[in-house]
Amino acid sequence: MAYPDTYYKRTMSDARMRPALTGTIECDTVIVGGGLAGLTTALQLCRAGRSVVLLEAESVGFGASGRNGGFVSPGFATGGDDIARMAGVEAARSIHRLSIEGVDFVRDTIQQLAIEDARPQPGISSMLRYDGGDTLKKHADAMAKTYGYELEYLDTARARSVLKSKRYFQGLRDGRAFHMHPLNYLRGVAAEIERLGGRIYEQTAAERCELDGAEKIVATAGGRVKARQVVFTTGGYTGGLNGRLKRAFLPIATYVMVSEEAPDLIRSAIDTTDAIGDNRRAGDYYRVVDGGKRLLWGGRITTRAASTAALVAELRSEMTGTYPQLAGLKTELAWSGLMSYARHLMPQIGQMQPGVWHCTAFGGHGLNTTAMGGKLIAEAILGESDRYKLFKPFGLVWAGGVAGLAVAQLTYWKLQAQDWWRERAA
């Protein structure tokens, strides 16, 4: 079974292995990529009675979908004003409502399929590392007025009563958002797809494709799939199968570590079951796991492979800079993962040509948005809606290649510097 050594792999509840594809098979829709977008597309198509084949180069949930922070909350990697500028005000509001819908969809799927090992835990708090409570109050008021979505304002005293750090000033708590074990969720969805008759093949990389005819063909090392519809849902680990798709986003790495068991020490700093993020572009994100026994902490981004050990040292510096009382908390395990980011920082959801769909670039958007993307593609294939067209302004634009990676890294450093100065001025 091809998974990196992560906390999620070590606590995976379902270890079944799936075969590689051999021979030629036919179906209504073939999906390339076994992450959350691909699995959600497959689930919705199977629920509608369509025949589906899903091809995964490693194991389901191998990529970012199965090794992330586990956050399920509305919103996008870019701000609402930028979305409105590119898509229009009304479209931006509809797009944000979709991200809220995605939260409810993932929660409902956990309940419907009884995926208890997904371990959903309500509450995500977003914290400011400078004094700016009035801005948060205005945002909460706007969310309530525009979407009927309630966010709870945390003043400094309340914030620091549970997050015992002078780094935090105010925050907003989203009680409708939640966090979970992403790999167990994905494997639970995969099991339901197979129960409904869908076929999932692991260790089956798609190597060639013929997309121009009415019948599409996706070839692997051991076989071929013939279908009327093809959906590409690969992310940061996309190879050269579809050049247009690969050129349209950048692979960006992020890093996560999990601590030893030390519930009392952790509670001395973090006395909440909420997942926590901060206001910075590439800020910290963390949560207690194993019933409060361990701390899972993530952050940092790089545009090329970096030493995980070196990045863990940076993560630990962030952790102890925020919570000096955790200086003695040992790191037990660390890992990295590749996300896909488009130049416009929005998901890429749409139709490349008749019968050929894409659903990718979910870096920084949360599990709910990824699932929502898969749901939209399934709706389009089934003829139920054309809501995927809301994402037409965020197309497969060239991400810049090597130069794009360099610009992304420079932008990240610039944003870090801006965050540093703003904190120092607080």
Short mmCIF file of C-alpha atoms in Angstrom, two decimals:
data_model
loop_
_atom_site.label_atom_id
_atom_site.label_comp_id
_atom_site.label_asym_id
_atom_site.label_seq_id
_atom_site.Cartn_x
_atom_site.Cartn_y
_atom_site.Cartn_z
CA MET A 1 0.00 0.00 0.00
CA ALA A 2 1.58 3.25 -1.19
CA TYR A 3 1.23 5.90 1.50
CA PRO A 4 3.86 8.13 3.08
CA ASP A 5 4.39 7.68 6.81
CA THR A 6 1.89 10.13 8.31
CA TYR A 7 -0.27 10.30 11.41
CA TYR A 8 -3.24 9.50 9.19
CA LYS A 9 -1.66 6.37 7.77
CA ARG A 10 -0.74 5.18 11.26
CA THR A 11 -4.35 5.64 12.42
CA MET A 12 -6.03 4.41 9.23
CA SER A 13 -8.98 2.16 10.02
CA ASP A 14 -9.38 0.43 6.67
CA ALA A 15 -6.27 -1.18 5.19
CA ARG A 16 -7.83 -2.99 2.24
CA MET A 17 -5.83 -2.98 -0.99
CA ARG A 18 -7.30 -2.61 -4.46
CA PRO A 19 -6.08 -4.26 -7.65
CA ALA A 20 -4.31 -2.67 -10.59
CA LEU A 21 -6.15 -2.52 -13.90
CA THR A 22 -5.54 -5.30 -16.42
CA GLY A 23 -7.23 -5.66 -19.76
CA THR A 24 -9.78 -3.44 -21.49
CA ILE A 25 -12.95 -2.32 -19.73
CA GLU A 26 -15.79 0.08 -20.53
CA CYS A 27 -17.82 2.50 -18.44
CA ASP A 28 -19.84 5.70 -18.64
CA THR A 29 -17.19 7.85 -16.92
CA VAL A 30 -13.53 7.29 -16.15
CA ILE A 31 -11.96 9.45 -13.44
CA VAL A 32 -8.20 10.00 -13.25
CA GLY A 33 -7.12 10.71 -9.68
CA GLY A 34 -8.21 9.15 -6.38
CA GLY A 35 -8.22 12.20 -4.13
CA LEU A 36 -11.26 13.93 -2.66
CA ALA A 37 -12.39 15.59 -5.91
CA GLY A 38 -12.24 12.35 -7.88
CA LEU A 39 -13.86 10.23 -5.17
CA THR A 40 -16.69 12.75 -4.70
CA THR A 41 -17.34 12.84 -8.45
CA ALA A 42 -17.41 9.06 -8.52
CA LEU A 43 -19.69 8.83 -5.48
CA GLN A 44 -22.28 11.17 -6.94
CA LEU A 45 -22.25 9.46 -10.33
CA CYS A 46 -22.59 6.02 -8.74
CA ARG A 47 -25.47 7.28 -6.61
CA ALA A 48 -27.19 8.23 -9.87
CA GLY A 49 -26.67 4.75 -11.31
CA ARG A 50 -23.84 5.56 -13.72
CA SER A 51 -21.00 3.10 -14.32
CA VAL A 52 -17.72 4.59 -13.10
CA VAL A 53 -14.05 3.59 -13.19
CA LEU A 54 -11.54 5.50 -11.07
CA LEU A 55 -7.80 5.20 -11.74
CA GLU A 56 -5.30 6.05 -8.99
CA ALA A 57 -1.53 5.95 -9.54
CA GLU A 58 -0.83 5.10 -5.88
CA SER A 59 -3.57 4.46 -3.29
CA VAL A 60 -6.78 6.43 -2.76
CA GLY A 61 -5.99 9.56 -0.78
CA PHE A 62 -2.25 9.31 -1.41
CA GLY A 63 -1.82 13.00 -2.22
CA ALA A 64 -2.78 16.19 -0.42
CA SER A 65 -6.37 15.01 0.15
CA GLY A 66 -5.21 12.34 2.57
CA ARG A 67 -2.38 14.08 4.44
CA ASN A 68 -3.57 17.64 5.17
CA GLY A 69 -4.68 19.49 8.29
CA GLY A 70 -8.20 18.08 8.12
CA PHE A 71 -10.00 21.46 8.06
CA VAL A 72 -13.54 21.63 6.63
CA SER A 73 -14.57 25.30 6.51
CA PRO A 74 -16.01 27.69 3.90
CA GLY A 75 -13.95 30.14 1.89
CA PHE A 76 -11.14 30.18 -0.63
CA ALA A 77 -7.41 30.79 -0.80
CA THR A 78 -8.04 34.26 -2.20
CA GLY A 79 -10.26 36.95 -0.75
CA GLY A 80 -13.85 37.76 -1.57
CA ASP A 81 -12.95 41.11 -3.11
CA ASP A 82 -10.58 39.44 -5.57
CA ILE A 83 -13.22 36.86 -6.49
CA ALA A 84 -15.78 39.62 -7.06
CA ARG A 85 -13.32 41.54 -9.21
CA MET A 86 -12.78 38.52 -11.47
CA ALA A 87 -16.29 37.05 -11.51
CA GLY A 88 -18.66 39.85 -10.45
CA VAL A 89 -20.35 40.52 -7.11
CA GLU A 90 -23.35 38.23 -7.51
CA ALA A 91 -21.25 35.37 -8.87
CA ALA A 92 -18.81 35.80 -5.98
CA ARG A 93 -21.67 35.43 -3.52
CA SER A 94 -22.91 32.31 -5.29
CA ILE A 95 -19.40 30.87 -5.25
CA HIS A 96 -19.06 31.49 -1.51
CA ARG A 97 -22.42 29.81 -0.92
CA LEU A 98 -21.03 26.77 -2.74
CA SER A 99 -18.15 26.60 -0.25
CA ILE A 100 -20.69 26.61 2.59
CA GLU A 101 -22.63 23.89 0.79
CA GLY A 102 -19.43 21.87 0.61
CA VAL A 103 -19.11 21.90 4.41
CA ASP A 104 -22.62 20.54 4.77
CA PHE A 105 -22.02 17.96 2.04
CA VAL A 106 -18.97 16.48 3.77
CA ARG A 107 -20.73 16.45 7.14
CA ASP A 108 -23.82 14.81 5.66
CA THR A 109 -21.71 12.21 3.86
CA ILE A 110 -20.00 11.23 7.12
CA GLN A 111 -23.42 10.77 8.74
CA GLN A 112 -25.05 9.01 5.81
CA LEU A 113 -22.20 6.53 5.36
CA ALA A 114 -21.51 6.23 9.11
CA ILE A 115 -17.81 6.98 8.64
CA GLU A 116 -17.19 7.11 12.38
CA ASP A 117 -13.42 6.92 11.98
CA ALA A 118 -13.45 10.28 10.21
CA ARG A 119 -13.83 11.61 13.78
CA PRO A 120 -15.48 14.94 12.93
CA GLN A 121 -14.97 17.58 15.61
CA PRO A 122 -16.95 20.84 15.43
CA GLY A 123 -15.34 24.25 15.57
CA ILE A 124 -12.60 26.13 13.71
CA SER A 125 -11.26 29.42 15.05
CA SER A 126 -9.35 31.91 12.92
CA MET A 127 -7.10 34.18 14.98
CA LEU A 128 -5.52 37.60 14.48
CA ARG A 129 -1.88 38.08 15.42
CA TYR A 130 -2.35 41.84 15.68
CA ASP A 131 -4.97 44.04 17.33
CA GLY A 132 -7.80 44.35 14.82
CA GLY A 133 -11.06 43.34 16.43
CA ASP A 134 -13.19 45.94 14.61
CA THR A 135 -12.28 44.38 11.26
CA LEU A 136 -13.36 40.96 12.47
CA LYS A 137 -16.65 42.30 13.81
CA LYS A 138 -17.40 43.91 10.46
CA HIS A 139 -16.61 40.66 8.66
CA ALA A 140 -18.87 38.67 11.00
CA ASP A 141 -21.69 41.16 10.48
CA ALA A 142 -21.27 40.95 6.70
CA MET A 143 -21.34 37.14 6.75
CA ALA A 144 -24.52 37.12 8.82
CA LYS A 145 -26.23 39.71 6.63
CA THR A 146 -25.20 38.31 3.25
CA TYR A 147 -25.26 34.57 3.85
CA GLY A 148 -27.09 34.07 7.15
CA TYR A 149 -23.85 32.50 8.36
CA GLU A 150 -23.06 33.14 12.02
CA LEU A 151 -19.50 33.60 13.26
CA GLU A 152 -18.73 34.07 16.94
CA TYR A 153 -16.44 36.96 17.86
CA LEU A 154 -13.66 36.17 20.37
CA ASP A 155 -12.22 39.15 22.19
CA THR A 156 -8.66 39.11 23.49
CA ALA A 157 -9.55 37.91 26.98
CA ARG A 158 -11.64 35.03 25.70
CA ALA A 159 -9.15 34.08 23.01
CA ARG A 160 -6.26 33.94 25.46
CA SER A 161 -8.30 31.98 28.00
CA VAL A 162 -8.13 28.94 25.71
CA LEU A 163 -5.13 29.79 23.51
CA LYS A 164 -2.61 30.76 26.14
CA SER A 165 -0.38 32.90 23.99
CA LYS A 166 0.37 36.61 23.74
CA ARG A 167 0.60 36.20 19.96
CA TYR A 168 -3.19 36.20 19.59
CA PHE A 169 -5.47 39.19 19.94
CA GLN A 170 -8.96 38.48 18.58
CA GLY A 171 -10.60 35.78 16.52
CA LEU A 172 -13.72 34.44 14.86
CA ARG A 173 -15.08 31.01 15.75
CA ASP A 174 -17.01 29.07 13.13
CA GLY A 175 -19.12 26.52 14.98
CA ARG A 176 -20.55 25.11 11.76
CA ALA A 177 -17.10 24.26 10.37
CA PHE A 178 -15.30 21.17 11.62
CA HIS A 179 -12.11 19.16 11.35
CA MET A 180 -11.60 15.46 10.78
CA HIS A 181 -9.37 12.52 9.82
CA PRO A 182 -9.24 13.03 6.03
CA LEU A 183 -7.78 9.67 5.02
CA ASN A 184 -10.40 7.67 6.89
CA TYR A 185 -13.08 9.82 5.27
CA LEU A 186 -11.67 9.19 1.78
CA ARG A 187 -11.42 5.46 2.32
CA GLY A 188 -14.98 5.41 3.63
CA VAL A 189 -16.18 7.15 0.47
CA ALA A 190 -14.17 4.71 -1.66
CA ALA A 191 -15.85 1.77 0.04
CA GLU A 192 -19.29 3.25 -0.72
CA ILE A 193 -18.37 3.78 -4.37
CA GLU A 194 -17.49 0.10 -4.65
CA ARG A 195 -20.67 -0.94 -2.80
CA LEU A 196 -22.64 0.98 -5.43
CA GLY A 197 -20.83 -0.81 -8.26
CA GLY A 198 -18.04 1.63 -9.04
CA ARG A 199 -14.61 0.19 -9.82
CA ILE A 200 -11.45 1.62 -8.27
CA TYR A 201 -7.99 0.59 -9.46
CA GLU A 202 -4.88 1.45 -7.46
CA GLN A 203 -1.25 1.38 -8.57
CA THR A 204 -2.71 2.26 -11.95
CA ALA A 205 -1.24 5.41 -13.43
CA ALA A 206 -2.92 6.76 -16.54
CA GLU A 207 -0.19 6.98 -19.19
CA ARG A 208 -1.92 7.93 -22.44
CA CYS A 209 -5.29 9.24 -23.46
CA GLU A 210 -7.32 9.69 -26.64
CA LEU A 211 -9.91 12.39 -26.05
CA ASP A 212 -11.08 13.73 -29.42
CA GLY A 213 -13.60 11.07 -30.41
CA ALA A 214 -17.03 10.35 -28.94
CA GLU A 215 -15.43 7.35 -27.24
CA LYS A 216 -12.58 8.40 -24.95
CA ILE A 217 -9.71 6.04 -24.16
CA VAL A 218 -7.41 6.20 -21.15
CA ALA A 219 -4.53 3.74 -21.27
CA THR A 220 -2.44 2.42 -18.39
CA ALA A 221 0.56 0.09 -18.24
CA GLY A 222 -1.73 -2.92 -17.93
CA GLY A 223 -4.96 -1.98 -19.63
CA ARG A 224 -7.35 0.51 -21.16
CA VAL A 225 -10.62 2.17 -20.18
CA LYS A 226 -13.19 3.21 -22.80
CA ALA A 227 -15.73 5.81 -21.71
CA ARG A 228 -17.98 8.61 -22.90
CA GLN A 229 -16.75 11.01 -20.22
CA VAL A 230 -13.28 11.59 -18.72
CA VAL A 231 -12.65 13.60 -15.55
CA PHE A 232 -9.15 14.72 -14.54
CA THR A 233 -8.94 15.31 -10.78
CA THR A 234 -5.21 15.08 -10.18
CA GLY A 235 -3.51 17.77 -8.09
CA GLY A 236 0.06 18.42 -6.98
CA TYR A 237 1.21 15.02 -8.21
CA THR A 238 -0.03 15.46 -11.78
CA GLY A 239 2.31 14.03 -14.40
CA GLY A 240 2.51 14.73 -18.09
CA LEU A 241 -0.68 12.95 -19.16
CA ASN A 242 -2.51 16.20 -19.92
CA GLY A 243 -0.08 18.99 -20.73
CA ARG A 244 -2.68 21.75 -20.70
CA LEU A 245 -3.73 20.80 -17.19
CA LYS A 246 -0.20 20.41 -15.87
CA ARG A 247 0.80 23.83 -17.15
CA ALA A 248 -2.18 25.49 -15.46
CA PHE A 249 -1.10 25.14 -11.83
CA LEU A 250 1.98 25.03 -9.63
CA PRO A 251 2.88 22.23 -7.21
CA ILE A 252 3.34 23.84 -3.78
CA ALA A 253 4.61 21.90 -0.76
CA THR A 254 3.38 22.29 2.80
CA TYR A 255 4.52 20.58 5.99
CA VAL A 256 2.87 18.93 8.98
CA MET A 257 4.15 17.41 12.21
CA VAL A 258 2.51 15.56 15.07
CA SER A 259 3.73 15.47 18.65
CA GLU A 260 4.32 12.78 21.19
CA GLU A 261 1.56 11.96 23.65
CA ALA A 262 1.55 14.74 26.25
CA PRO A 263 -2.06 15.74 27.05
CA ASP A 264 -1.32 17.77 30.19
CA LEU A 265 1.49 19.75 28.56
CA ILE A 266 -0.60 20.43 25.46
CA ARG A 267 -3.57 21.54 27.58
CA SER A 268 -1.36 24.02 29.41
CA ALA A 269 -1.14 25.92 26.11
CA ILE A 270 -4.18 24.91 24.04
CA ASP A 271 -7.35 24.31 26.01
CA THR A 272 -9.84 23.84 23.17
CA THR A 273 -10.89 21.14 20.75
CA ASP A 274 -11.28 23.71 17.95
CA ALA A 275 -8.90 23.63 15.03
CA ILE A 276 -6.91 26.87 14.87
CA GLY A 277 -5.58 28.97 12.01
CA ASP A 278 -4.22 32.50 11.89
CA ASN A 279 -4.65 35.47 9.57
CA ARG A 280 -1.36 35.18 7.66
CA ARG A 281 -1.23 34.07 4.03
CA ALA A 282 0.73 30.94 4.92
CA GLY A 283 0.10 30.92 8.65
CA ASP A 284 0.04 28.13 11.19
CA TYR A 285 -2.80 25.63 11.34
CA TYR A 286 -3.11 23.14 14.15
CA ARG A 287 -5.43 21.05 16.30
CA VAL A 288 -5.29 18.51 19.08
CA VAL A 289 -5.86 14.90 18.02
CA ASP A 290 -6.22 11.54 19.78
CA GLY A 291 -8.62 13.04 22.28
CA GLY A 292 -6.17 15.78 23.23
CA LYS A 293 -3.15 13.51 23.64
CA ARG A 294 -1.24 14.85 20.64
CA LEU A 295 -0.85 18.11 18.77
CA LEU A 296 -0.92 18.21 14.97
CA TRP A 297 0.77 21.37 13.66
CA GLY A 298 1.19 22.48 10.05
CA GLY A 299 2.44 25.45 8.08
CA ARG A 300 5.10 26.84 5.77
CA ILE A 301 5.06 26.49 1.99
CA THR A 302 7.85 25.97 -0.51
CA THR A 303 7.83 25.88 -4.29
CA ARG A 304 10.29 23.01 -4.52
CA ALA A 305 11.16 19.97 -2.48
CA ALA A 306 12.84 20.92 0.77
CA SER A 307 14.27 18.96 3.66
CA THR A 308 11.39 17.95 5.90
CA ALA A 309 13.76 17.97 8.89
CA ALA A 310 14.74 21.59 8.20
CA LEU A 311 11.12 22.64 7.78
CA VAL A 312 10.18 20.85 11.00
CA ALA A 313 12.75 22.99 12.78
CA GLU A 314 10.94 26.04 11.38
CA LEU A 315 7.55 24.65 12.40
CA ARG A 316 8.84 24.00 15.90
CA SER A 317 10.19 27.54 16.04
CA GLU A 318 6.72 28.81 15.12
CA MET A 319 5.08 26.55 17.70
CA THR A 320 7.37 27.52 20.56
CA GLY A 321 7.36 31.17 19.52
CA THR A 322 3.57 31.07 19.87
CA TYR A 323 3.55 28.80 22.92
CA PRO A 324 6.85 28.92 24.86
CA GLN A 325 5.37 26.44 27.32
CA LEU A 326 5.52 23.76 24.59
CA ALA A 327 9.31 23.92 24.23
CA GLY A 328 9.62 20.48 25.78
CA LEU A 329 6.98 18.88 23.53
CA LYS A 330 8.72 16.38 21.28
CA THR A 331 7.89 15.89 17.62
CA GLU A 332 7.18 12.24 16.88
CA LEU A 333 6.49 12.35 13.14
CA ALA A 334 6.58 14.84 10.27
CA TRP A 335 5.67 14.77 6.59
CA SER A 336 5.09 17.00 3.58
CA GLY A 337 2.65 17.06 0.69
CA LEU A 338 2.17 18.77 -2.66
CA MET A 339 -0.86 20.95 -3.30
CA SER A 340 -1.86 22.43 -6.65
CA TYR A 341 -2.27 26.22 -6.87
CA ALA A 342 -3.52 28.15 -9.90
CA ARG A 343 -2.09 31.58 -10.64
CA HIS A 344 -5.45 33.16 -9.76
CA LEU A 345 -5.57 31.20 -6.44
CA MET A 346 -8.97 29.67 -7.24
CA PRO A 347 -10.07 26.12 -8.02
CA GLN A 348 -10.14 25.11 -11.66
CA ILE A 349 -13.48 23.43 -12.32
CA GLY A 350 -14.82 23.04 -15.83
CA GLN A 351 -15.01 21.36 -19.22
CA MET A 352 -11.90 21.26 -21.39
CA GLN A 353 -13.74 19.93 -24.44
CA PRO A 354 -16.90 17.87 -25.00
CA GLY A 355 -16.82 14.92 -22.60
CA VAL A 356 -13.56 15.99 -20.93
CA TRP A 357 -13.69 17.64 -17.51
CA HIS A 358 -11.18 18.99 -15.00
CA CYS A 359 -11.47 19.57 -11.27
CA THR A 360 -8.23 20.62 -9.60
CA ALA A 361 -6.12 23.42 -8.00
CA PHE A 362 -7.59 23.06 -4.51
CA GLY A 363 -4.47 24.10 -2.59
CA GLY A 364 -5.41 26.28 0.37
CA HIS A 365 -9.16 25.86 -0.08
CA GLY A 366 -10.15 23.20 2.46
CA LEU A 367 -11.66 19.76 2.11
CA ASN A 368 -15.19 21.09 1.67
CA THR A 369 -14.29 23.09 -1.44
CA THR A 370 -12.56 20.08 -2.99
CA ALA A 371 -15.63 17.92 -2.37
CA MET A 372 -17.89 20.66 -3.73
CA GLY A 373 -15.86 20.69 -6.96
CA GLY A 374 -16.42 16.99 -7.47
CA LYS A 375 -20.12 17.40 -6.77
CA LEU A 376 -20.40 20.16 -9.40
CA ILE A 377 -18.70 18.06 -12.08
CA ALA A 378 -21.01 15.13 -11.34
CA GLU A 379 -24.04 17.44 -11.59
CA ALA A 380 -22.83 18.65 -14.98
CA ILE A 381 -22.26 15.15 -16.33
CA LEU A 382 -25.71 14.09 -15.10
CA GLY A 383 -27.32 17.18 -16.64
CA GLU A 384 -28.61 18.28 -13.23
CA SER A 385 -27.02 21.74 -13.20
CA ASP A 386 -24.50 23.98 -14.89
CA ARG A 387 -23.24 25.51 -11.64
CA TYR A 388 -19.69 24.60 -12.61
CA LYS A 389 -19.86 27.57 -15.01
CA LEU A 390 -19.54 29.90 -12.02
CA PHE A 391 -15.84 29.01 -12.16
CA LYS A 392 -15.43 29.94 -15.84
CA PRO A 393 -13.52 33.16 -14.93
CA PHE A 394 -10.93 30.97 -13.20
CA GLY A 395 -9.77 28.94 -16.15
CA LEU A 396 -6.72 26.90 -17.08
CA VAL A 397 -4.41 29.88 -17.49
CA TRP A 398 -0.69 29.19 -17.73
CA ALA A 399 0.84 29.24 -14.25
CA GLY A 400 4.27 30.38 -15.43
CA GLY A 401 6.34 27.20 -15.21
CA VAL A 402 9.72 27.59 -13.52
CA ALA A 403 9.36 31.37 -13.55
CA GLY A 404 5.96 31.03 -11.92
CA LEU A 405 7.46 28.99 -9.11
CA ALA A 406 10.09 31.65 -8.52
CA VAL A 407 7.47 34.42 -8.48
CA ALA A 408 5.31 32.40 -6.08
CA GLN A 409 8.22 31.93 -3.67
CA LEU A 410 9.12 35.62 -3.81
CA THR A 411 5.49 36.56 -3.21
CA TYR A 412 5.38 34.25 -0.22
CA TRP A 413 8.50 35.82 1.27
CA LYS A 414 7.05 39.29 0.68
CA LEU A 415 3.82 38.34 2.44
CA GLN A 416 5.81 36.87 5.34
CA ALA A 417 7.69 40.15 5.68
CA GLN A 418 4.43 42.13 5.63
CA ASP A 419 2.95 39.86 8.29
CA TRP A 420 6.10 40.24 10.43
CA TRP A 421 6.02 44.04 10.30
CA ARG A 422 2.30 44.19 11.03
CA GLU A 423 2.76 41.99 14.10
CA ARG A 424 5.67 44.05 15.34
CA ALA A 425 3.56 47.20 14.99
CA ALA A 426 0.72 45.69 17.04
#
